[in-house]
Tab-separated table of C-alpha atoms in Angstrom:
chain	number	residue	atom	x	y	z
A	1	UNK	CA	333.971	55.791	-149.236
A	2	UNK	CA	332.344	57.495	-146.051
A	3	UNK	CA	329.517	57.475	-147.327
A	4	UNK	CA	328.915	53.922	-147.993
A	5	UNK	CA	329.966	53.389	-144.617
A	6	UNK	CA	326.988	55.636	-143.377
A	7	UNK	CA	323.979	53.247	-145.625
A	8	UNK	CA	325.458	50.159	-144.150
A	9	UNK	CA	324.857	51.054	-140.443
A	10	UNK	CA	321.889	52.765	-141.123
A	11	UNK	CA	320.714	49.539	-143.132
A	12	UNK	CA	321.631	47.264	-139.828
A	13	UNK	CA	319.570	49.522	-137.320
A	14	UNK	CA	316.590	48.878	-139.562
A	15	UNK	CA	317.266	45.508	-139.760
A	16	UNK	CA	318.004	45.033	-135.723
A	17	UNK	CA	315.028	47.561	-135.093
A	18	UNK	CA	312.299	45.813	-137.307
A	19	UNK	CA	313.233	42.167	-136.896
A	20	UNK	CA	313.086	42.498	-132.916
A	21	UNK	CA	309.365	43.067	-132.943
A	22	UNK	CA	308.938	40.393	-135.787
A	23	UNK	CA	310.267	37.973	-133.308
A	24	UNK	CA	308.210	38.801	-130.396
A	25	UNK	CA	305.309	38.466	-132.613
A	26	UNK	CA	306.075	35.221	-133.588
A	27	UNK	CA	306.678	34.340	-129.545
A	28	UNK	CA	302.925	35.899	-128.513
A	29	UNK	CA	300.691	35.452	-131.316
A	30	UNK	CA	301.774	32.475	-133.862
A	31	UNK	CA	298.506	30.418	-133.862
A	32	UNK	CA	297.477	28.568	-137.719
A	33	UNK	CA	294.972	31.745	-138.534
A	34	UNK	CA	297.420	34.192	-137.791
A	35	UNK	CA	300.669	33.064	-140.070
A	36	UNK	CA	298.998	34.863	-142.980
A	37	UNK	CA	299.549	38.490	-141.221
A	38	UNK	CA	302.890	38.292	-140.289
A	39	UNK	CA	304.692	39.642	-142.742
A	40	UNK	CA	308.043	38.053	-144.585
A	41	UNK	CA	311.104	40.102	-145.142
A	42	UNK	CA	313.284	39.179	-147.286
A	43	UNK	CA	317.020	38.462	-145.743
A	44	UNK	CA	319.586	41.143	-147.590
A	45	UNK	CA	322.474	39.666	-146.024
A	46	UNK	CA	323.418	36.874	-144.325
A	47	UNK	CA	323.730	38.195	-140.648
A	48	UNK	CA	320.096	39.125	-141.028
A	49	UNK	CA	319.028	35.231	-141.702
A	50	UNK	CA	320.786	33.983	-138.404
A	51	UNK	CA	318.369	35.638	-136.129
A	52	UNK	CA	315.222	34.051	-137.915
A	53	UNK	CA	316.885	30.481	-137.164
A	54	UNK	CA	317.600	30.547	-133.810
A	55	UNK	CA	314.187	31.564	-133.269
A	56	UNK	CA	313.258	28.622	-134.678
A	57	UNK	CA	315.116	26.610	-132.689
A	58	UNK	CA	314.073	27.887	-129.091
A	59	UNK	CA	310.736	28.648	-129.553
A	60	UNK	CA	308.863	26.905	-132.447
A	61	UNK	CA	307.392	23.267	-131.662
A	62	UNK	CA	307.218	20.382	-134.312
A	63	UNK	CA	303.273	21.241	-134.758
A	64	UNK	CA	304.150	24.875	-135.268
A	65	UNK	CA	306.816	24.040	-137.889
A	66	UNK	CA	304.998	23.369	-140.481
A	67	UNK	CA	302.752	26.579	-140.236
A	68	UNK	CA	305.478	29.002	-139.815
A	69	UNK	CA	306.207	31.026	-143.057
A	70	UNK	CA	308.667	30.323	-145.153
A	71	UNK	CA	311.394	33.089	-146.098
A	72	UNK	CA	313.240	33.746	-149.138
A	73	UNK	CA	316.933	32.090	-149.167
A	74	UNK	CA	318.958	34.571	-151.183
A	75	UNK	CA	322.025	32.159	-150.453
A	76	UNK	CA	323.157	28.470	-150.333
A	77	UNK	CA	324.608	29.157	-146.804
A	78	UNK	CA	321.597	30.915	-145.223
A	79	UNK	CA	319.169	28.014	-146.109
A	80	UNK	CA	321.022	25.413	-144.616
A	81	UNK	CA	320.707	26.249	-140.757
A	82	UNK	CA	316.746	26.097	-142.061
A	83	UNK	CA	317.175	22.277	-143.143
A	84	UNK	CA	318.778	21.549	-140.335
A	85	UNK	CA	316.405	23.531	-137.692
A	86	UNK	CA	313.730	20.878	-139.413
A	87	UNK	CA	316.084	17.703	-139.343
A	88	UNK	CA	315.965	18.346	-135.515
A	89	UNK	CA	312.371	18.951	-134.830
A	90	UNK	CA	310.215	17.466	-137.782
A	91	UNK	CA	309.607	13.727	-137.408
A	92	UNK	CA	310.567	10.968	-139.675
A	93	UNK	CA	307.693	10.916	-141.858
A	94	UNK	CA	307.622	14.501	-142.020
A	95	UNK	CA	311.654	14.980	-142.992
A	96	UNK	CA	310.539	13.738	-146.566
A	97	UNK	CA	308.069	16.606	-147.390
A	98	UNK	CA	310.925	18.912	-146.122
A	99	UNK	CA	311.038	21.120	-148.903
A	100	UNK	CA	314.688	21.661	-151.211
A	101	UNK	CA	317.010	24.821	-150.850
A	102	UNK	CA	314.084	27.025	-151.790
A	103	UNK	CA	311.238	26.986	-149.741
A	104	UNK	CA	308.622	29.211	-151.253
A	105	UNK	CA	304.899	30.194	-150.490
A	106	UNK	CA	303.277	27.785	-152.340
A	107	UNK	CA	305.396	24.851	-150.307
A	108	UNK	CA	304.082	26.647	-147.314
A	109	UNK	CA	300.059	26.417	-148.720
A	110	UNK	CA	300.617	22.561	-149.616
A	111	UNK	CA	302.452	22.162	-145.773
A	112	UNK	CA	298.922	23.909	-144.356
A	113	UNK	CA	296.776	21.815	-146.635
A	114	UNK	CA	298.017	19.073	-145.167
A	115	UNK	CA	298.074	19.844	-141.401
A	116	UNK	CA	294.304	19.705	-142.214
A	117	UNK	CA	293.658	15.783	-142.928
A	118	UNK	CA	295.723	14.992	-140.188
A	119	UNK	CA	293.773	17.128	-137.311
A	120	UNK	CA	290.617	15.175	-138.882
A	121	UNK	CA	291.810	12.336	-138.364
A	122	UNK	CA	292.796	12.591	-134.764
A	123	UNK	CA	289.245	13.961	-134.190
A	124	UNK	CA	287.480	11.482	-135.957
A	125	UNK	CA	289.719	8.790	-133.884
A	126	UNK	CA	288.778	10.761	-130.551
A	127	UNK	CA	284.581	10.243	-132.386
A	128	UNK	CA	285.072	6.726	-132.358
A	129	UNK	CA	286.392	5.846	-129.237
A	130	UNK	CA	283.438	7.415	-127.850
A	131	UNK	CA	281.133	5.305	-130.108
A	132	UNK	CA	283.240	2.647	-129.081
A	133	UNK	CA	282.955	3.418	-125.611
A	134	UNK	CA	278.848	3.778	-125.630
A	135	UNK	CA	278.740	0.447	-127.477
A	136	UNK	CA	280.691	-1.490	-124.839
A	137	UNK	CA	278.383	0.163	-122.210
A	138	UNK	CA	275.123	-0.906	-123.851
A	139	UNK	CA	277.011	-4.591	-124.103
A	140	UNK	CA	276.657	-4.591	-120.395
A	141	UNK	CA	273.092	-3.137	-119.774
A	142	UNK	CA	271.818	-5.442	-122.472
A	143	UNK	CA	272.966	-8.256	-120.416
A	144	UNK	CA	271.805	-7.629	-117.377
A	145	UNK	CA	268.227	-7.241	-118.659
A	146	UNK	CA	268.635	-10.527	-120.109
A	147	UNK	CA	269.939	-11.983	-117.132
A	148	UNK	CA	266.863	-12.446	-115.009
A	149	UNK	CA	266.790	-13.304	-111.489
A	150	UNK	CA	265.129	-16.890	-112.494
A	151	UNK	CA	267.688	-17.430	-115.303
A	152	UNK	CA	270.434	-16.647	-112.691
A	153	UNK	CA	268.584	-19.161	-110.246
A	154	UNK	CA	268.063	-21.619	-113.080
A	155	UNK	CA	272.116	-21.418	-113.648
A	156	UNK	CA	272.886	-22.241	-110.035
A	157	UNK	CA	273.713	-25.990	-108.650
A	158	UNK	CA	271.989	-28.034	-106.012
A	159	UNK	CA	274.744	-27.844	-103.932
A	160	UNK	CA	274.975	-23.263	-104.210
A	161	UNK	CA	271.446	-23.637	-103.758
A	162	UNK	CA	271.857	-25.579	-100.537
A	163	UNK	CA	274.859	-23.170	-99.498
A	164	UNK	CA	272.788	-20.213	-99.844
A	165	UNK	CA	269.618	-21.750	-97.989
A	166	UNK	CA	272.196	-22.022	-95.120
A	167	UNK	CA	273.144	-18.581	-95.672
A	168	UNK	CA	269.370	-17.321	-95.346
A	169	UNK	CA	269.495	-19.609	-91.760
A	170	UNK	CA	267.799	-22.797	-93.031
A	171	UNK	CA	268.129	-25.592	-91.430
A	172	UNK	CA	267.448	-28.316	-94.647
A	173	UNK	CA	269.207	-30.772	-96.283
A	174	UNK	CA	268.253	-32.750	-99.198
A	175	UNK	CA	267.155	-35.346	-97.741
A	176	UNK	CA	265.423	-33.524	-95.446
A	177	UNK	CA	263.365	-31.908	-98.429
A	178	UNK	CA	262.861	-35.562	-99.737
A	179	UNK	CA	260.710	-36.339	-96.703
A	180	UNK	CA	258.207	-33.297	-96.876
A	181	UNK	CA	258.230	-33.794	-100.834
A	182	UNK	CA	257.337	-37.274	-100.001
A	183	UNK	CA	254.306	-36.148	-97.827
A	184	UNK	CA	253.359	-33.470	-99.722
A	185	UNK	CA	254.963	-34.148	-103.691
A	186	UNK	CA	253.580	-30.516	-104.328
A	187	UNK	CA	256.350	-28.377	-104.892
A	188	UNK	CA	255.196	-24.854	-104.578
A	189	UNK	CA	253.121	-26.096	-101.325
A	190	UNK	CA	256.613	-27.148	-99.759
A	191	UNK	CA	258.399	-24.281	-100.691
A	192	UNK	CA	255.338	-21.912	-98.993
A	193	UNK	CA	255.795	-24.414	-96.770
A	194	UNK	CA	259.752	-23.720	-95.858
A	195	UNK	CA	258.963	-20.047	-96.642
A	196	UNK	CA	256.807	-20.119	-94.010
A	197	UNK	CA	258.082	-21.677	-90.928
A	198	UNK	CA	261.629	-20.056	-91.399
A	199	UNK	CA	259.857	-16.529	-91.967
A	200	UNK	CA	262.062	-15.553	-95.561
A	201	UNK	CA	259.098	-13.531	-96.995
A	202	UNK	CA	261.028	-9.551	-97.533
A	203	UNK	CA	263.728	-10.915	-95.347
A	204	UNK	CA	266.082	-10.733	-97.997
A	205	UNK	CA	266.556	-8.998	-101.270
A	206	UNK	CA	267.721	-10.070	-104.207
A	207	UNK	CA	269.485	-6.718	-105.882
A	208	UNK	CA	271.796	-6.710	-102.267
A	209	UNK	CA	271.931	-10.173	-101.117
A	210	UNK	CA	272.191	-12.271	-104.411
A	211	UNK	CA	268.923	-14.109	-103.042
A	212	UNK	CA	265.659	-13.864	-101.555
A	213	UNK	CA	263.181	-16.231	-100.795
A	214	UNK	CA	262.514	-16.869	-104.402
A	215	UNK	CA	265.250	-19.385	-103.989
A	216	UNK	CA	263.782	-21.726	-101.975
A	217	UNK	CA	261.018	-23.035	-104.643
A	218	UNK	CA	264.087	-23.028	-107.227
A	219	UNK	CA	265.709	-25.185	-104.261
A	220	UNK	CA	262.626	-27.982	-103.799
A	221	UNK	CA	262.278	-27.944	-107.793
A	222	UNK	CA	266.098	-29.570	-107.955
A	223	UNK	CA	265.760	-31.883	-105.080
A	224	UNK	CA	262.462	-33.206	-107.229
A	225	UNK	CA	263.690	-33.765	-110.088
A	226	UNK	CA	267.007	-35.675	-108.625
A	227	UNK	CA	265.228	-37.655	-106.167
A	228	UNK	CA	263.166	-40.807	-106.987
A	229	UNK	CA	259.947	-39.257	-106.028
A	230	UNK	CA	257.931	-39.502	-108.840
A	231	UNK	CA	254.034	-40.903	-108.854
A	232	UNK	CA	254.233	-44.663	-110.338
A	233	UNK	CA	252.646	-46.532	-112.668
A	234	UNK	CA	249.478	-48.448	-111.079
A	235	UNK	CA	250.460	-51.791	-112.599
A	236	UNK	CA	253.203	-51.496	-110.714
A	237	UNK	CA	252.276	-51.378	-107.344
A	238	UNK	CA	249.845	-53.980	-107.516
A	239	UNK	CA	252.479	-56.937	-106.716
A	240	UNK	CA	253.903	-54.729	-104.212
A	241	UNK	CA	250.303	-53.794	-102.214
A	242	UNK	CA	250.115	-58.064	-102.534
A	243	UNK	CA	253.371	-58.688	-101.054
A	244	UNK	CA	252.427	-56.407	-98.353
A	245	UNK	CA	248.886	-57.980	-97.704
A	246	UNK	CA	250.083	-61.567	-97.385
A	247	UNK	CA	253.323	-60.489	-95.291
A	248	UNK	CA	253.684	-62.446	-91.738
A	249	UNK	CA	255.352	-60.977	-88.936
A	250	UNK	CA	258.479	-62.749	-87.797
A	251	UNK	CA	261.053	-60.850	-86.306
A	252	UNK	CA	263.033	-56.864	-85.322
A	253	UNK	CA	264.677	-57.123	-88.274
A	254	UNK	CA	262.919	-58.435	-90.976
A	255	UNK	CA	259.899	-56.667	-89.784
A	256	UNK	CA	262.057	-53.021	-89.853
A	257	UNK	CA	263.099	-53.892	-93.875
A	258	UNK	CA	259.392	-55.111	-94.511
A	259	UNK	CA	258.305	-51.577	-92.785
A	260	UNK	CA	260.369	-49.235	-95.176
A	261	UNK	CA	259.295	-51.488	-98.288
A	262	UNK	CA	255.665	-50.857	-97.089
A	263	UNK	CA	256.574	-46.828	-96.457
A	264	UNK	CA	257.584	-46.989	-100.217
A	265	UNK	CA	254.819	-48.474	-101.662
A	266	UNK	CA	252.408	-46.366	-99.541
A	267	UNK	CA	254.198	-43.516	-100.605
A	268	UNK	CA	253.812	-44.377	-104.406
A	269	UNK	CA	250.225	-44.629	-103.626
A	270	UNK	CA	249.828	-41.482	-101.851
A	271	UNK	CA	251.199	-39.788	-104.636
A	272	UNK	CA	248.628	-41.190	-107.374
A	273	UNK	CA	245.836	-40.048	-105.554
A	274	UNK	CA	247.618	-36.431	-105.140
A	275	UNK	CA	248.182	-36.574	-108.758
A	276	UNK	CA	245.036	-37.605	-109.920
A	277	UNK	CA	243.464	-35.628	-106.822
A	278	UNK	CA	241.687	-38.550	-105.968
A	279	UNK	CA	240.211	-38.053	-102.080
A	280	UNK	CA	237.850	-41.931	-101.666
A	281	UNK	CA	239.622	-44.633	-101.173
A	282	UNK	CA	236.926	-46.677	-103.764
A	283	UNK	CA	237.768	-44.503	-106.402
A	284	UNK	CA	242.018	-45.148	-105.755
A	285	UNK	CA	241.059	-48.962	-106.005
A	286	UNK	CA	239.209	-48.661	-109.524
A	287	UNK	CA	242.198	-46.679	-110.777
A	288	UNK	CA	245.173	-48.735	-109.335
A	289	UNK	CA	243.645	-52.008	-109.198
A	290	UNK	CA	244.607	-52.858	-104.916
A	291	UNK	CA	242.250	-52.694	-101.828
A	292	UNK	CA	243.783	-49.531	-100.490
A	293	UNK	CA	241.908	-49.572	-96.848
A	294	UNK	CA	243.066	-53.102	-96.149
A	295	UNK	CA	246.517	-52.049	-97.615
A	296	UNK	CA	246.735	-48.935	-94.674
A	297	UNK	CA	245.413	-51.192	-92.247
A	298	UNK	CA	248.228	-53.514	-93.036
A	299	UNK	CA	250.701	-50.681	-92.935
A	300	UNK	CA	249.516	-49.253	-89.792
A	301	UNK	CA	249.587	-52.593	-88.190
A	302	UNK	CA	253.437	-52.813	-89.268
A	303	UNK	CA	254.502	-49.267	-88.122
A	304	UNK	CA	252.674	-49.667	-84.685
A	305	UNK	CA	255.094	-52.829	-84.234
A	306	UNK	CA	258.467	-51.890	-85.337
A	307	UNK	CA	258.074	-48.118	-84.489
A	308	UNK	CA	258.285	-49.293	-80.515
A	309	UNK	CA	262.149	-50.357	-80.616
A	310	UNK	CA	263.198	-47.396	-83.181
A	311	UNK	CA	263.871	-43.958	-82.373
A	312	UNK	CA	261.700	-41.062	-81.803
A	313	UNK	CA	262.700	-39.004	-85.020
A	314	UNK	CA	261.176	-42.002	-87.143
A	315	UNK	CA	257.838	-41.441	-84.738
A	316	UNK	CA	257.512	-38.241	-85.371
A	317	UNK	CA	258.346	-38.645	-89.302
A	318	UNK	CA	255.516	-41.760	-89.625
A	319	UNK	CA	252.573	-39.423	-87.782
A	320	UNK	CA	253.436	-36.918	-90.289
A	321	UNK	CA	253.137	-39.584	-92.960
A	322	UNK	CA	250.140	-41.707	-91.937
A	323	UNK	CA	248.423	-38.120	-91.397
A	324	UNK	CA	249.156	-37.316	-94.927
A	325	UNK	CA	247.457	-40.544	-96.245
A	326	UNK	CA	244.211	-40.116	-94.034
A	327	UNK	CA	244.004	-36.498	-95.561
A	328	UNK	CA	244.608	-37.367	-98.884
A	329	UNK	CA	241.783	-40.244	-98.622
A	330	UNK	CA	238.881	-38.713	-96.258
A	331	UNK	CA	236.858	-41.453	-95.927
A	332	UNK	CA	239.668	-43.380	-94.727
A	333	UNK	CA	240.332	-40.182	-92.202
A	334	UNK	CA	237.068	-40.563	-90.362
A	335	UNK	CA	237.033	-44.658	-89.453
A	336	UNK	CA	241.025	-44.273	-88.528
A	337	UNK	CA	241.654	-40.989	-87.307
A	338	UNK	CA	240.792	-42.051	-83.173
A	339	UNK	CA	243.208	-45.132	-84.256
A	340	UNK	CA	245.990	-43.742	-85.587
A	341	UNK	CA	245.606	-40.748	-82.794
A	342	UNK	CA	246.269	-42.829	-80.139
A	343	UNK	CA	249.060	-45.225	-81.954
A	344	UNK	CA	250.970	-41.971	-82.021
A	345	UNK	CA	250.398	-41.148	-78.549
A	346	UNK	CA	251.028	-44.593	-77.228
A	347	UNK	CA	254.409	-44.419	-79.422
A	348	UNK	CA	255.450	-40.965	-77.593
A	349	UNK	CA	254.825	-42.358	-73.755
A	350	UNK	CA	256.871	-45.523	-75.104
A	351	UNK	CA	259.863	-43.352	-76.638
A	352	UNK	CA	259.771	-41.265	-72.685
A	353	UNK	CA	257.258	-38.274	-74.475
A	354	UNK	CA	254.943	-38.223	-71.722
A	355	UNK	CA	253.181	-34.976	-72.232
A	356	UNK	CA	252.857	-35.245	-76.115
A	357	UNK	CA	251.314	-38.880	-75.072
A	358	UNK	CA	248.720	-37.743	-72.420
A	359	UNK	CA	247.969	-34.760	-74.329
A	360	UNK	CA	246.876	-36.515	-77.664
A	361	UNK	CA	245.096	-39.319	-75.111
A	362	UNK	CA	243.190	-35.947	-73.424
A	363	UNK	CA	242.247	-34.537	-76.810
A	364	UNK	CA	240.357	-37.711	-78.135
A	365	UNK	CA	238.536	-38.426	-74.772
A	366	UNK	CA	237.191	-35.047	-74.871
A	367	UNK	CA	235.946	-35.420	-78.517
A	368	UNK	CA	234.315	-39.021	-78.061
A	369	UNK	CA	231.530	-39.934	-76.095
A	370	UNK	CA	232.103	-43.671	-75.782
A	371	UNK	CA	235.606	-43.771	-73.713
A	372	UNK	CA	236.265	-47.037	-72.664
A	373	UNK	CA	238.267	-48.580	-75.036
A	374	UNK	CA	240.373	-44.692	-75.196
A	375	UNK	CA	240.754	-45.649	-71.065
A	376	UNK	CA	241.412	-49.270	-71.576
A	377	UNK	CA	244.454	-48.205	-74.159
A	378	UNK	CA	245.642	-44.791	-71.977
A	379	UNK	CA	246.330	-46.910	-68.943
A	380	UNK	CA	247.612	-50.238	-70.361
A	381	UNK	CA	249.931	-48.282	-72.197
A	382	UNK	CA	251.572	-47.282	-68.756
A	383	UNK	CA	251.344	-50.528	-67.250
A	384	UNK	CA	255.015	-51.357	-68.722
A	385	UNK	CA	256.401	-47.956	-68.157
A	386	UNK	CA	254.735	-46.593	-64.414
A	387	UNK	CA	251.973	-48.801	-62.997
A	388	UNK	CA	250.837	-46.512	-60.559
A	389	UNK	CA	249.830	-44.127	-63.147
A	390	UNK	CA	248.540	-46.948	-65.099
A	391	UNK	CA	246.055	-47.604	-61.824
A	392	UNK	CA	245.215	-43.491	-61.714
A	393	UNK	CA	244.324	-43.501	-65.414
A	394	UNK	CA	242.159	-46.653	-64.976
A	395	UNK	CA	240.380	-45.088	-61.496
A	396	UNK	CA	239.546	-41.916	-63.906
A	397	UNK	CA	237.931	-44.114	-66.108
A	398	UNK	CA	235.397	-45.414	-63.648
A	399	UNK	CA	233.703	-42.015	-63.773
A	400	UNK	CA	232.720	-42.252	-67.208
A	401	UNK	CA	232.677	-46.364	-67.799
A	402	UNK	CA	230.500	-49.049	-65.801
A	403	UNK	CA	229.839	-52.775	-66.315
A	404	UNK	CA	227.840	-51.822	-69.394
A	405	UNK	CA	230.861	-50.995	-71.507
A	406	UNK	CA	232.151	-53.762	-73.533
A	407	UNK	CA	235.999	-52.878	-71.901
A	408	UNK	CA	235.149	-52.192	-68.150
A	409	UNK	CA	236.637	-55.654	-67.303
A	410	UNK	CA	239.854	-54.701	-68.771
A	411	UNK	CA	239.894	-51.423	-67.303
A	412	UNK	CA	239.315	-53.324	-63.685
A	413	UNK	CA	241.778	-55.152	-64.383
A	414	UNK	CA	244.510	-52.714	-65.224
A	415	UNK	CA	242.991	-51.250	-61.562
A	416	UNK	CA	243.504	-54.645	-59.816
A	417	UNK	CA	246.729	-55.289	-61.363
């Protein structure tokens, strides 16, 4: 009997001694290569099992589970505490490939073989979000190449377009734009035009400011093609130029509506000629079928009468006009241009312009050398508005006019007055 005693506690130091550094092993180095090395003992008793479980329990995770190796169960009882180490730390869909009481080497080799498809697949999910991820980012660069600056202009309203003028400091409005477009029914001209005068050229830039000057001709394209401005048939404006021929003057107001039907129609015909770059007046007749020079005489006639009592914005608008028409039709520019020159002036000293009026009055008697008539109309002009400088204008004359000159009578007159 002593000596059985004496193989049993020498049995339990080897067990305590060589399971320790099994252990620490397991701690330090467990990694998927390395399970193959460490080598199984097999449990003699059942005191000798315990230890292996609680290591399990403290220090193995749920990934490591499944590649730790499996030891021989001698017993019923020392397998259990195994199951239930795995109830605890394997999930669901893993407690079903738990192996039964005996968990031998070739469960552990199917357990490994199928850690494998599953660390695929998270990689190739991790591959595709990245494809995924470029894709998305091409979406984006694709579309900006397709979205030009013109398509992004083409997108925008009238209205944005307007908001964004005021936003580059223009001072324009729609109708504003109407008026040039109806001088000048050139649309790239009036957006140079606008470019021009409110200095927009590398002012702004697109890529920063969401607009450059760009927009401008993308603004006077819209206003075009919403406003009536459009060159009209000549068959059409031939009852129109005969309305206007046979008109009578009567009164303020019938003569003001009369006035803007006449701006209308002489707008319609300016525009022909633009269109069909037409610069003789002969040559508008043949194609539109009116007397065009006794037509702007007729207008000219009108505006110089019913421009007196309106207001000075509508003065400065018809000069613009009427000096659009004479430019358009050149022959028509050099029998009318000392006319309409001094219509326009005698308009500003009427509407309190004085300087604008003597200045356009000094300009054409410096170009002419006949001045008599220019005197006669410079001081009569003044006779309703400051008679004394009526009488100096008419005294200045007399240097340069004497009773040759067809006007020199009137010109004394305006003197004696």
């Amino acid at each position: 009997m002593p000596i059985k005693t004496t193989k049993k506690v020498t049995n339990k130091k080897v067990v305590k001694e060589e399971t320790k550094p099994a252990v620490e092993a397991k701690k330090e180095e467990v990694k998927p290569a390395e399970v193959k090395k460490a080598p199984a003992k097999k449990a003699t008793t059942k005191k000798a099992a315990k230890p292996a479980v609680e290591v399990k329990k403290e220090e193995v995770k749920p990934a490591e589970t499944k590649k730790a190796p499996a030891k021989k169960a001698t017993t019923k009882k020392a397998a259990k505490p195994a199951v239930e180490a795995k109830k605890e730390e394997v999930k669901p869909a893993e407690t079903k490939k738990a192996p039964a009481k005996k968990a031998t080497k070739s469960a552990v080799k199917v357990k490994k073989e199928e850690v494998k498809p599953a660390e695929k697949k998270k990689a190739t999910a991790k591959k595709t979000t990245k494809k995924a991820t470029t894709k998305k980012t091409t979406t984006k660069k694709v579309t900006i190449k397709k979205m030009t600056k013109e398509e992004q202009y083409a997108k925008l309203s009238l209205d944005t377009c307007l908001d964004l003028a005021k936003a580059m400091s223009m001072n324009v409005t729609r109708d504003s734009i109407i008026q040039q477009l109806i001088l000048n029914p050139d649309v790239k001209s009036v957006s140079k035009d606008l470019v021009n005068k409110y200095q927009l050229t590398g002012k702004f830039n697109f890529e920063e400011d969401g607009y450059d000057e760009g927009l401008v001709e993308v603004l006077v394209s819209k206003v075009y093609e919403t406003a009536d401005i459009k060159p009209q048939k000549a068959e059409d404006l031939q009852a129109d130029v005969d309305h206007a021929l046979n008109y009578k003057f009567t009164d303020v107001v019938a003569d003001g509506e009369e006035y803007k039907a006449q701006f209308d129609t002489m707008r319609k015909v300016l525009m022909i000629a633009q269109h069909k770059d037409i610069h003789d007046s002969k040559k508008l007749d043949e194609e539109i079928g009116i007397d065009v020079e006794k037509f702007v005489e007729e207008f000219m006639d009108l505006a110089y009468s019913v421009l007196k009592t309106w207001k000075y914005e509508d003065v400065d608008y018809y000069e613009h006009f009427i000096y659009a028409v004479l430019s358009q039709l050149e022959d028509l520019h050099d029998t009318y241009r000392n006319r309409i020159m001094m219509d326009v002036a005698d308009l500003y000293i009427l509407h309190g312009d004085y300087g604008l009026g003597d200045a356009d009055y000094g300009y054409i008697l410096r170009e002419n050398q006949i001045k008599d008539y220019i005197y006669y109309r410079y001081a009569s002009i003044y006779e309703g508005v400051d008679k004394d400088k009526a009488k100096q204008i008419a005294n200045q004359a007399l240097q340069f006019v004497d009773d040759r000159f067809t006007y020199y009578p009137n010109i004394i007159a305006v003197l004696e007055g």
